[in-house]
């Protein structure tokens, strides 16, 4: 589909650059840049943009100040129509022509960007504010719940999310199941429902950053020292242990849906979608040939190996998160989602201690077992993972270096 970059802020405001499928371009202020910006805050080669039939990827090219997509720091991300890339004082909008739909089709049903018009309106008992996150199934807004007088994160799903009564009833059951769940390492669900064509859920507004942003902010060359990383890992493993005991599989653990409270407590997000995907909506690996979620953190059985997707897929995903924190990138990262999926199926991960010899052998052994290709070769339960992590005789968790100071949380 035809696509272009439009400069909407900065010295080059108003300029437009068409993108060619299969061609990777460089954005920066250097003479060799394909999109040359007259912005002193931009590096000579700041980022690259690659437009392919499957996805359009923006990637930091080693810039001094980094890049943001929709206000969030990233190192590499697939972008969709309307996304804003921030470089220095410049802002670049990605525009892509969407094929006209046949008469009677509702564009809102398939394009998350159509939901942006809800900003500044009311939905149920919420005043909807700005978009804070973009997903495949909908958008997350900051909102004020004027019934309970509190700020919330309001996720509004595409109308197609529950377009028939069976899917709607599954969503309602998922909300009812998740409402009583409380754990310090889970994002709390306040409620959910359907208003007009939109299913929605109101969640705890986690004001801290995502794991993606944490790695970008304090990581040394994109990675975190293994000791403070262990605090995060233990919190995530405890959250995973809790939801698995409740018979819930997450299915899409990735740095973007791991959030930190202001006090530094890591929290698992996107749980209601995981529960709602337990039935017919569980065709959650691809839609129209495109992978949902971040393919780099999916298990082999989710990208083509076949077999049931159960709690062991979450264990694999947790292993990829640990690997990414300790090495600066996930175990497999191809140039396209399809290439990444192929590597997940066919390649073995590089050993952790090759990237950092200070990583204990016991921790490396645990992570590599979590990343086994065959589910039967991995840990069979989150409880087993947690037990082995807690038994690593390497430091006192209370005295371990911290990413940020933890808050007091009632267990």
Short mmCIF file of N, CA and C in Angstrom, two decimals, residues 5 7 12 15 17-20 22-38 42-51 56-63 67 85 87 92:
data_model
loop_
_atom_site.label_atom_id
_atom_site.label_comp_id
_atom_site.label_asym_id
_atom_site.label_seq_id
_atom_site.Cartn_x
_atom_site.Cartn_y
_atom_site.Cartn_z
N UNK A 5 6.13 9.61 4.54
CA UNK A 5 6.48 10.28 5.78
C UNK A 5 6.18 11.77 5.59
N UNK A 7 6.50 15.46 7.47
CA UNK A 7 7.11 16.20 8.58
C UNK A 7 6.06 17.18 9.10
N UNK A 12 11.83 21.23 9.10
CA UNK A 12 11.41 20.75 7.77
C UNK A 12 9.89 20.57 7.68
N UNK A 15 7.24 19.11 4.64
CA UNK A 15 7.83 18.29 3.59
C UNK A 15 7.28 16.86 3.66
N UNK A 17 7.76 12.76 2.07
CA UNK A 17 8.69 11.82 1.44
C UNK A 17 7.98 10.48 1.21
N UNK A 18 7.80 10.07 -0.03
CA UNK A 18 7.17 8.76 -0.30
C UNK A 18 8.11 7.62 0.11
N UNK A 19 7.54 6.51 0.53
CA UNK A 19 8.30 5.33 0.91
C UNK A 19 8.14 4.26 -0.17
N UNK A 20 9.23 3.59 -0.48
CA UNK A 20 9.22 2.54 -1.49
C UNK A 20 9.31 1.18 -0.81
N UNK A 22 10.29 -2.32 0.30
CA UNK A 22 11.54 -3.06 0.24
C UNK A 22 12.79 -2.21 0.37
N UNK A 23 12.63 -0.88 0.45
CA UNK A 23 13.79 0.00 0.53
C UNK A 23 13.92 0.57 1.94
N UNK A 24 15.08 0.37 2.53
CA UNK A 24 15.37 0.95 3.85
C UNK A 24 16.00 2.33 3.67
N UNK A 25 15.44 3.34 4.32
CA UNK A 25 15.98 4.69 4.21
C UNK A 25 16.51 5.16 5.54
N UNK A 26 17.41 6.12 5.49
CA UNK A 26 18.00 6.71 6.69
C UNK A 26 17.45 8.11 6.89
N UNK A 27 17.15 8.43 8.14
CA UNK A 27 16.68 9.77 8.50
C UNK A 27 17.73 10.41 9.42
N UNK A 28 18.15 11.62 9.11
CA UNK A 28 19.14 12.30 9.94
C UNK A 28 19.50 13.64 9.33
N UNK A 29 20.50 14.30 9.89
CA UNK A 29 20.91 15.60 9.35
C UNK A 29 22.18 15.51 8.51
N UNK A 30 22.71 14.29 8.35
CA UNK A 30 23.90 14.11 7.54
C UNK A 30 23.59 14.14 6.06
N UNK A 31 24.60 14.41 5.25
CA UNK A 31 24.41 14.51 3.80
C UNK A 31 23.98 13.18 3.19
N UNK A 32 24.32 12.09 3.84
CA UNK A 32 23.98 10.78 3.28
C UNK A 32 22.56 10.34 3.62
N UNK A 33 21.86 11.09 4.45
CA UNK A 33 20.50 10.71 4.86
C UNK A 33 19.53 10.83 3.69
N UNK A 34 18.63 9.87 3.56
CA UNK A 34 17.59 9.93 2.53
C UNK A 34 16.55 11.00 2.86
N UNK A 35 16.24 11.12 4.15
CA UNK A 35 15.40 12.23 4.62
C UNK A 35 16.30 13.11 5.48
N UNK A 36 16.74 14.23 4.92
CA UNK A 36 17.69 15.09 5.60
C UNK A 36 16.93 16.17 6.37
N UNK A 37 17.14 16.19 7.69
CA UNK A 37 16.46 17.15 8.56
C UNK A 37 17.42 18.25 8.99
N UNK A 38 16.99 19.49 8.87
CA UNK A 38 17.80 20.63 9.30
C UNK A 38 17.54 20.90 10.78
N UNK A 42 19.06 16.46 15.95
CA UNK A 42 19.01 15.16 15.28
C UNK A 42 20.42 14.71 14.93
N UNK A 43 20.72 13.43 15.12
CA UNK A 43 22.04 12.90 14.77
C UNK A 43 22.19 12.81 13.25
N UNK A 44 23.43 12.69 12.80
CA UNK A 44 23.69 12.63 11.36
C UNK A 44 22.95 11.44 10.72
N UNK A 45 23.00 10.31 11.37
CA UNK A 45 22.19 9.15 10.98
C UNK A 45 21.38 8.78 12.21
N UNK A 46 20.15 9.24 12.28
CA UNK A 46 19.38 9.13 13.52
C UNK A 46 18.59 7.82 13.59
N UNK A 47 17.88 7.48 12.51
CA UNK A 47 17.10 6.25 12.50
C UNK A 47 16.94 5.76 11.06
N UNK A 48 16.46 4.53 10.95
CA UNK A 48 16.12 3.99 9.63
C UNK A 48 14.63 3.66 9.61
N UNK A 49 14.06 3.71 8.41
CA UNK A 49 12.66 3.31 8.21
C UNK A 49 12.64 2.33 7.04
N UNK A 50 12.06 1.15 7.28
CA UNK A 50 11.97 0.14 6.23
C UNK A 50 10.52 -0.21 6.00
N UNK A 51 10.05 0.01 4.77
CA UNK A 51 8.65 -0.22 4.42
C UNK A 51 8.55 -1.51 3.61
N UNK A 56 5.98 -1.85 8.47
CA UNK A 56 6.91 -0.73 8.33
C UNK A 56 7.62 -0.58 9.66
N UNK A 57 8.95 -0.67 9.64
CA UNK A 57 9.74 -0.68 10.86
C UNK A 57 10.59 0.58 10.96
N UNK A 58 10.55 1.20 12.14
CA UNK A 58 11.46 2.31 12.43
C UNK A 58 12.46 1.80 13.46
N UNK A 59 13.74 2.13 13.27
CA UNK A 59 14.79 1.60 14.14
C UNK A 59 15.83 2.68 14.42
N UNK A 60 16.19 2.82 15.69
CA UNK A 60 17.23 3.76 16.08
C UNK A 60 18.55 3.34 15.43
N UNK A 61 19.26 4.30 14.83
CA UNK A 61 20.51 4.00 14.15
C UNK A 61 21.72 4.37 15.00
N UNK A 62 21.55 4.35 16.31
CA UNK A 62 22.63 4.72 17.21
C UNK A 62 22.67 6.20 17.51
N UNK A 63 21.52 6.84 17.49
CA UNK A 63 21.45 8.28 17.74
C UNK A 63 21.80 8.62 19.18
N UNK A 67 14.84 7.74 19.86
CA UNK A 67 13.61 8.03 19.12
C UNK A 67 12.41 7.67 19.97
N UNK A 85 6.58 9.81 14.82
CA UNK A 85 7.96 9.52 15.21
C UNK A 85 8.60 10.83 15.65
N UNK A 87 11.97 12.84 16.62
CA UNK A 87 13.43 12.90 16.50
C UNK A 87 13.86 14.32 16.83
N UNK A 92 7.62 13.30 12.74
CA UNK A 92 7.34 12.71 11.44
C UNK A 92 6.12 11.82 11.56
#
